[in-house]
Structures are given as structure tokens and as C-alpha cells.
Amino acid sequence: MSEDDGRVVFEPKIVGFLCNWCSYAGADKAGGLQRSYPPNVNIIRVMCSGRVDPQFVLKAYSAGADGVLILACHLGDCHYKEGNYHAMQRHRMLLRILSEHGIENERCRFDYVSAADGDKFVKIMNEMVYTIRELGPMDRLNCWSDNKLKQGG
Ligand code: FES
């Protein structure tokens, strides 16, 4: 939580899985352009979005994240050919799992950021933080139990 004009503002914790070859380079591009974005996103660099096992996402929620971002190369640009297609399919599956547990789909966003998309990267960061702020903290007690997580949903 932080204070803004005396009002308490919820500062969400967001985990961002960024593919090394495009999205992480896009984050670097944003830095090179000296664009600023909220510090709420903890970035985890993965070699490919296809490396993001759904268990990583569930573990992030279990560990206290209010939202998760998965950023990939654009379709057709994955350095491992089909990793982002697999990631896209897993994301759809994740949304179904989250829905079954009462977790809003907006808490898990999948998008594409290329190495040249510095401005898009910043836009996604800002949108994600705004969206999760609007949703508020994740209600872990009511929508997710450790037992369900250990069983993989
Ligand atoms: Fe970027 Fe596969 S290398 S999504």
C-alpha cells in the first residue's frame, strides 16, 4: 500500500515472465528510451514463453502475487518455433483453471512484445498495474487453497 493525496493506494504484486529473445529485449528497449513504468512487476526472464509451466503461474499466486503476466515473441517469431503457440494454449487452460477457483481472468495476462516494442511494453505494464489495482488484492483464502495448488488445481 502507498499513499496518494492522503488516500491509501493498493500496490499490487505482479510477476512477469518475459521471454529472453523478444519481450525481455522489449523491456530493455523501454529502458533505453528512458520510459518509466510502475515498479510493481517482478520480472523473471525465461528463455521462451513456452518454458512457462502453468505450475510456475500457480506458484506465483500462492507466493503472494496478485497478478501474472506472460510476455512472448509475436507469433511466427519464437526462436524455438512453436514455444509461444504452446504458451498461448497453456494460458487458455490457465484461465479455465483460474475461473474454476473464482480468480478473475484479468489477473493472468498473455501478450506479445517484440524487441522493438519498448512503448508497448510500458503500456502493458501500466495497464496491468491499473487493472490489478482496480480488482484489489487477491482473495487467496476464498479462491485458492494450498491443497488445491499442490494438486495442480
Ligand atoms: Fe520468445 Fe519463444 S523465444 S516466445
JSON list of C-alpha atoms in Angstrom, two decimals, residues 13-134:
[
{"chain": "A", "resi": 13, "resn": "LYS", "atom": "CA", "xyz": [2.44, -7.51, -6.64]},
{"chain": "A", "resi": 14, "resn": "ILE", "atom": "CA", "xyz": [2.75, -8.77, -10.17]},
{"chain": "A", "resi": 15, "resn": "VAL", "atom": "CA", "xyz": [5.05, -11.44, -11.56]},
{"chain": "A", "resi": 16, "resn": "GLY", "atom": "CA", "xyz": [6.06, -11.04, -15.19]},
{"chain": "A", "resi": 17, "resn": "PHE", "atom": "CA", "xyz": [7.51, -13.96, -17.15]},
{"chain": "A", "resi": 18, "resn": "LEU", "atom": "CA", "xyz": [9.35, -12.47, -20.12]},
{"chain": "A", "resi": 19, "resn": "CYS", "atom": "CA", "xyz": [10.87, -14.44, -22.95]},
{"chain": "A", "resi": 20, "resn": "ASN", "atom": "CA", "xyz": [14.55, -13.66, -23.32]},
{"chain": "A", "resi": 21, "resn": "TRP", "atom": "CA", "xyz": [14.67, -13.04, -27.05]},
{"chain": "A", "resi": 22, "resn": "CYS", "atom": "CA", "xyz": [11.81, -10.60, -27.60]},
{"chain": "A", "resi": 23, "resn": "SER", "atom": "CA", "xyz": [9.93, -9.43, -24.52]},
{"chain": "A", "resi": 24, "resn": "TYR", "atom": "CA", "xyz": [12.93, -9.00, -22.25]},
{"chain": "A", "resi": 25, "resn": "ALA", "atom": "CA", "xyz": [14.64, -7.14, -25.08]},
{"chain": "A", "resi": 26, "resn": "GLY", "atom": "CA", "xyz": [11.48, -5.02, -25.33]},
{"chain": "A", "resi": 27, "resn": "ALA", "atom": "CA", "xyz": [11.87, -4.17, -21.65]},
{"chain": "A", "resi": 28, "resn": "ASP", "atom": "CA", "xyz": [15.49, -3.22, -22.36]},
{"chain": "A", "resi": 29, "resn": "LYS", "atom": "CA", "xyz": [14.28, -1.08, -25.24]},
{"chain": "A", "resi": 30, "resn": "ALA", "atom": "CA", "xyz": [11.91, 0.74, -22.87]},
{"chain": "A", "resi": 31, "resn": "GLY", "atom": "CA", "xyz": [14.85, 1.36, -20.57]},
{"chain": "A", "resi": 32, "resn": "GLY", "atom": "CA", "xyz": [16.93, 2.61, -23.49]},
{"chain": "A", "resi": 33, "resn": "LEU", "atom": "CA", "xyz": [14.14, 5.02, -24.40]},
{"chain": "A", "resi": 34, "resn": "GLN", "atom": "CA", "xyz": [14.07, 6.12, -20.75]},
{"chain": "A", "resi": 35, "resn": "ARG", "atom": "CA", "xyz": [10.39, 5.23, -20.45]},
{"chain": "A", "resi": 36, "resn": "SER", "atom": "CA", "xyz": [9.24, 4.70, -16.90]},
{"chain": "A", "resi": 37, "resn": "TYR", "atom": "CA", "xyz": [6.67, 2.21, -15.68]},
{"chain": "A", "resi": 38, "resn": "PRO", "atom": "CA", "xyz": [5.40, 1.16, -12.26]},
{"chain": "A", "resi": 39, "resn": "PRO", "atom": "CA", "xyz": [7.80, -0.91, -10.16]},
{"chain": "A", "resi": 40, "resn": "ASN", "atom": "CA", "xyz": [5.10, -3.43, -9.23]},
{"chain": "A", "resi": 41, "resn": "VAL", "atom": "CA", "xyz": [6.18, -6.08, -11.71]},
{"chain": "A", "resi": 42, "resn": "ASN", "atom": "CA", "xyz": [8.88, -8.54, -10.67]},
{"chain": "A", "resi": 43, "resn": "ILE", "atom": "CA", "xyz": [10.38, -9.73, -13.92]},
{"chain": "A", "resi": 44, "resn": "ILE", "atom": "CA", "xyz": [11.50, -13.31, -14.39]},
{"chain": "A", "resi": 45, "resn": "ARG", "atom": "CA", "xyz": [13.44, -13.90, -17.60]},
{"chain": "A", "resi": 46, "resn": "VAL", "atom": "CA", "xyz": [12.77, -17.22, -19.27]},
{"chain": "A", "resi": 47, "resn": "MET", "atom": "CA", "xyz": [14.36, -18.43, -22.50]},
{"chain": "A", "resi": 48, "resn": "CYS", "atom": "CA", "xyz": [10.95, -18.80, -24.16]},
{"chain": "A", "resi": 49, "resn": "SER", "atom": "CA", "xyz": [7.33, -18.23, -23.15]},
{"chain": "A", "resi": 50, "resn": "GLY", "atom": "CA", "xyz": [6.89, -21.93, -23.89]},
{"chain": "A", "resi": 51, "resn": "ARG", "atom": "CA", "xyz": [9.08, -22.59, -20.86]},
{"chain": "A", "resi": 52, "resn": "VAL", "atom": "CA", "xyz": [6.44, -21.12, -18.53]},
{"chain": "A", "resi": 53, "resn": "ASP", "atom": "CA", "xyz": [4.88, -24.16, -16.93]},
{"chain": "A", "resi": 54, "resn": "PRO", "atom": "CA", "xyz": [1.37, -23.48, -15.58]},
{"chain": "A", "resi": 55, "resn": "GLN", "atom": "CA", "xyz": [2.75, -24.57, -12.20]},
{"chain": "A", "resi": 56, "resn": "PHE", "atom": "CA", "xyz": [5.03, -21.50, -12.26]},
{"chain": "A", "resi": 57, "resn": "VAL", "atom": "CA", "xyz": [1.97, -19.28, -12.54]},
{"chain": "A", "resi": 58, "resn": "LEU", "atom": "CA", "xyz": [0.07, -21.08, -9.79]},
{"chain": "A", "resi": 59, "resn": "LYS", "atom": "CA", "xyz": [3.15, -20.93, -7.60]},
{"chain": "A", "resi": 60, "resn": "ALA", "atom": "CA", "xyz": [3.40, -17.17, -8.16]},
{"chain": "A", "resi": 61, "resn": "TYR", "atom": "CA", "xyz": [-0.17, -16.70, -6.91]},
{"chain": "A", "resi": 62, "resn": "SER", "atom": "CA", "xyz": [0.49, -18.98, -3.99]},
{"chain": "A", "resi": 63, "resn": "ALA", "atom": "CA", "xyz": [3.60, -16.97, -3.11]},
{"chain": "A", "resi": 64, "resn": "GLY", "atom": "CA", "xyz": [1.66, -13.71, -2.96]},
{"chain": "A", "resi": 65, "resn": "ALA", "atom": "CA", "xyz": [1.27, -12.38, -6.49]},
{"chain": "A", "resi": 66, "resn": "ASP", "atom": "CA", "xyz": [-1.94, -10.51, -7.27]},
{"chain": "A", "resi": 67, "resn": "GLY", "atom": "CA", "xyz": [-1.39, -10.86, -11.00]},
{"chain": "A", "resi": 68, "resn": "VAL", "atom": "CA", "xyz": [0.79, -12.65, -13.52]},
{"chain": "A", "resi": 69, "resn": "LEU", "atom": "CA", "xyz": [1.99, -11.51, -16.93]},
{"chain": "A", "resi": 70, "resn": "ILE", "atom": "CA", "xyz": [3.37, -13.79, -19.60]},
{"chain": "A", "resi": 71, "resn": "LEU", "atom": "CA", "xyz": [5.02, -11.94, -22.47]},
{"chain": "A", "resi": 72, "resn": "ALA", "atom": "CA", "xyz": [6.11, -13.71, -25.63]},
{"chain": "A", "resi": 73, "resn": "CYS", "atom": "CA", "xyz": [7.57, -13.11, -29.06]},
{"chain": "A", "resi": 74, "resn": "HIS", "atom": "CA", "xyz": [4.96, -12.39, -31.72]},
{"chain": "A", "resi": 75, "resn": "LEU", "atom": "CA", "xyz": [3.51, -15.46, -33.41]},
{"chain": "A", "resi": 76, "resn": "GLY", "atom": "CA", "xyz": [5.96, -16.63, -36.04]},
{"chain": "A", "resi": 77, "resn": "ASP", "atom": "CA", "xyz": [8.93, -15.01, -34.28]},
{"chain": "A", "resi": 78, "resn": "CYS", "atom": "CA", "xyz": [9.59, -17.53, -31.48]},
{"chain": "A", "resi": 79, "resn": "HIS", "atom": "CA", "xyz": [13.23, -18.58, -31.51]},
{"chain": "A", "resi": 80, "resn": "TYR", "atom": "CA", "xyz": [12.11, -22.10, -30.69]},
{"chain": "A", "resi": 81, "resn": "LYS", "atom": "CA", "xyz": [9.46, -22.03, -33.45]},
{"chain": "A", "resi": 82, "resn": "GLU", "atom": "CA", "xyz": [6.35, -23.03, -31.53]},
{"chain": "A", "resi": 83, "resn": "GLY", "atom": "CA", "xyz": [7.02, -22.04, -27.92]},
{"chain": "A", "resi": 84, "resn": "ASN", "atom": "CA", "xyz": [4.66, -19.11, -27.99]},
{"chain": "A", "resi": 85, "resn": "TYR", "atom": "CA", "xyz": [1.87, -21.23, -29.50]},
{"chain": "A", "resi": 86, "resn": "HIS", "atom": "CA", "xyz": [2.26, -23.66, -26.62]},
{"chain": "A", "resi": 87, "resn": "ALA", "atom": "CA", "xyz": [2.29, -20.73, -24.18]},
{"chain": "A", "resi": 88, "resn": "MET", "atom": "CA", "xyz": [-0.89, -19.32, -25.73]},
{"chain": "A", "resi": 89, "resn": "GLN", "atom": "CA", "xyz": [-2.65, -22.69, -25.36]},
{"chain": "A", "resi": 90, "resn": "ARG", "atom": "CA", "xyz": [-1.45, -23.07, -21.77]},
{"chain": "A", "resi": 91, "resn": "HIS", "atom": "CA", "xyz": [-2.68, -19.59, -20.99]},
{"chain": "A", "resi": 92, "resn": "ARG", "atom": "CA", "xyz": [-6.18, -20.52, -22.21]},
{"chain": "A", "resi": 93, "resn": "MET", "atom": "CA", "xyz": [-6.05, -23.59, -19.99]},
{"chain": "A", "resi": 94, "resn": "LEU", "atom": "CA", "xyz": [-4.85, -21.50, -17.06]},
{"chain": "A", "resi": 95, "resn": "LEU", "atom": "CA", "xyz": [-7.75, -19.09, -17.47]},
{"chain": "A", "resi": 96, "resn": "ARG", "atom": "CA", "xyz": [-10.18, -22.01, -17.20]},
{"chain": "A", "resi": 97, "resn": "ILE", "atom": "CA", "xyz": [-8.45, -23.27, -14.05]},
{"chain": "A", "resi": 98, "resn": "LEU", "atom": "CA", "xyz": [-8.42, -19.81, -12.50]},
{"chain": "A", "resi": 99, "resn": "SER", "atom": "CA", "xyz": [-12.10, -19.30, -13.31]},
{"chain": "A", "resi": 100, "resn": "GLU", "atom": "CA", "xyz": [-12.96, -22.58, -11.61]},
{"chain": "A", "resi": 101, "resn": "HIS", "atom": "CA", "xyz": [-11.33, -21.20, -8.48]},
{"chain": "A", "resi": 102, "resn": "GLY", "atom": "CA", "xyz": [-13.00, -17.82, -8.63]},
{"chain": "A", "resi": 103, "resn": "ILE", "atom": "CA", "xyz": [-9.91, -15.95, -9.78]},
{"chain": "A", "resi": 104, "resn": "GLU", "atom": "CA", "xyz": [-10.59, -13.18, -12.26]},
{"chain": "A", "resi": 105, "resn": "ASN", "atom": "CA", "xyz": [-9.11, -13.86, -15.72]},
{"chain": "A", "resi": 106, "resn": "GLU", "atom": "CA", "xyz": [-7.68, -10.33, -15.78]},
{"chain": "A", "resi": 107, "resn": "ARG", "atom": "CA", "xyz": [-5.18, -11.46, -13.16]},
{"chain": "A", "resi": 108, "resn": "CYS", "atom": "CA", "xyz": [-3.37, -13.55, -15.77]},
{"chain": "A", "resi": 109, "resn": "ARG", "atom": "CA", "xyz": [-2.47, -11.74, -18.98]},
{"chain": "A", "resi": 110, "resn": "PHE", "atom": "CA", "xyz": [-0.70, -13.14, -22.02]},
{"chain": "A", "resi": 111, "resn": "ASP", "atom": "CA", "xyz": [0.61, -10.77, -24.66]},
{"chain": "A", "resi": 112, "resn": "TYR", "atom": "CA", "xyz": [3.26, -10.29, -27.30]},
{"chain": "A", "resi": 113, "resn": "VAL", "atom": "CA", "xyz": [6.18, -7.87, -27.06]},
{"chain": "A", "resi": 114, "resn": "SER", "atom": "CA", "xyz": [9.00, -7.75, -29.59]},
{"chain": "A", "resi": 115, "resn": "ALA", "atom": "CA", "xyz": [12.48, -6.35, -29.05]},
{"chain": "A", "resi": 116, "resn": "ALA", "atom": "CA", "xyz": [11.33, -3.14, -30.78]},
{"chain": "A", "resi": 117, "resn": "ASP", "atom": "CA", "xyz": [8.14, -2.79, -28.68]},
{"chain": "A", "resi": 118, "resn": "GLY", "atom": "CA", "xyz": [9.52, -0.64, -25.86]},
{"chain": "A", "resi": 119, "resn": "ASP", "atom": "CA", "xyz": [6.43, 1.57, -25.81]},
{"chain": "A", "resi": 120, "resn": "LYS", "atom": "CA", "xyz": [4.10, -1.43, -25.96]},
{"chain": "A", "resi": 121, "resn": "PHE", "atom": "CA", "xyz": [5.93, -2.98, -23.04]},
{"chain": "A", "resi": 122, "resn": "VAL", "atom": "CA", "xyz": [5.39, 0.16, -20.95]},
{"chain": "A", "resi": 123, "resn": "LYS", "atom": "CA", "xyz": [1.72, 0.29, -21.99]},
{"chain": "A", "resi": 124, "resn": "ILE", "atom": "CA", "xyz": [1.18, -3.32, -20.91]},
{"chain": "A", "resi": 125, "resn": "MET", "atom": "CA", "xyz": [2.92, -2.70, -17.56]},
{"chain": "A", "resi": 126, "resn": "ASN", "atom": "CA", "xyz": [0.74, 0.34, -16.88]},
{"chain": "A", "resi": 127, "resn": "GLU", "atom": "CA", "xyz": [-2.46, -1.44, -17.95]},
{"chain": "A", "resi": 128, "resn": "MET", "atom": "CA", "xyz": [-1.70, -4.49, -15.83]},
{"chain": "A", "resi": 129, "resn": "VAL", "atom": "CA", "xyz": [-0.98, -2.47, -12.71]},
{"chain": "A", "resi": 130, "resn": "TYR", "atom": "CA", "xyz": [-4.12, -0.38, -13.27]},
{"chain": "A", "resi": 131, "resn": "THR", "atom": "CA", "xyz": [-6.26, -3.50, -13.82]},
{"chain": "A", "resi": 132, "resn": "ILE", "atom": "CA", "xyz": [-5.00, -5.27, -10.70]},
{"chain": "A", "resi": 133, "resn": "ARG", "atom": "CA", "xyz": [-5.34, -2.12, -8.63]},
{"chain": "A", "resi": 134, "resn": "GLU", "atom": "CA", "xyz": [-8.99, -1.96, -9.69]}
]
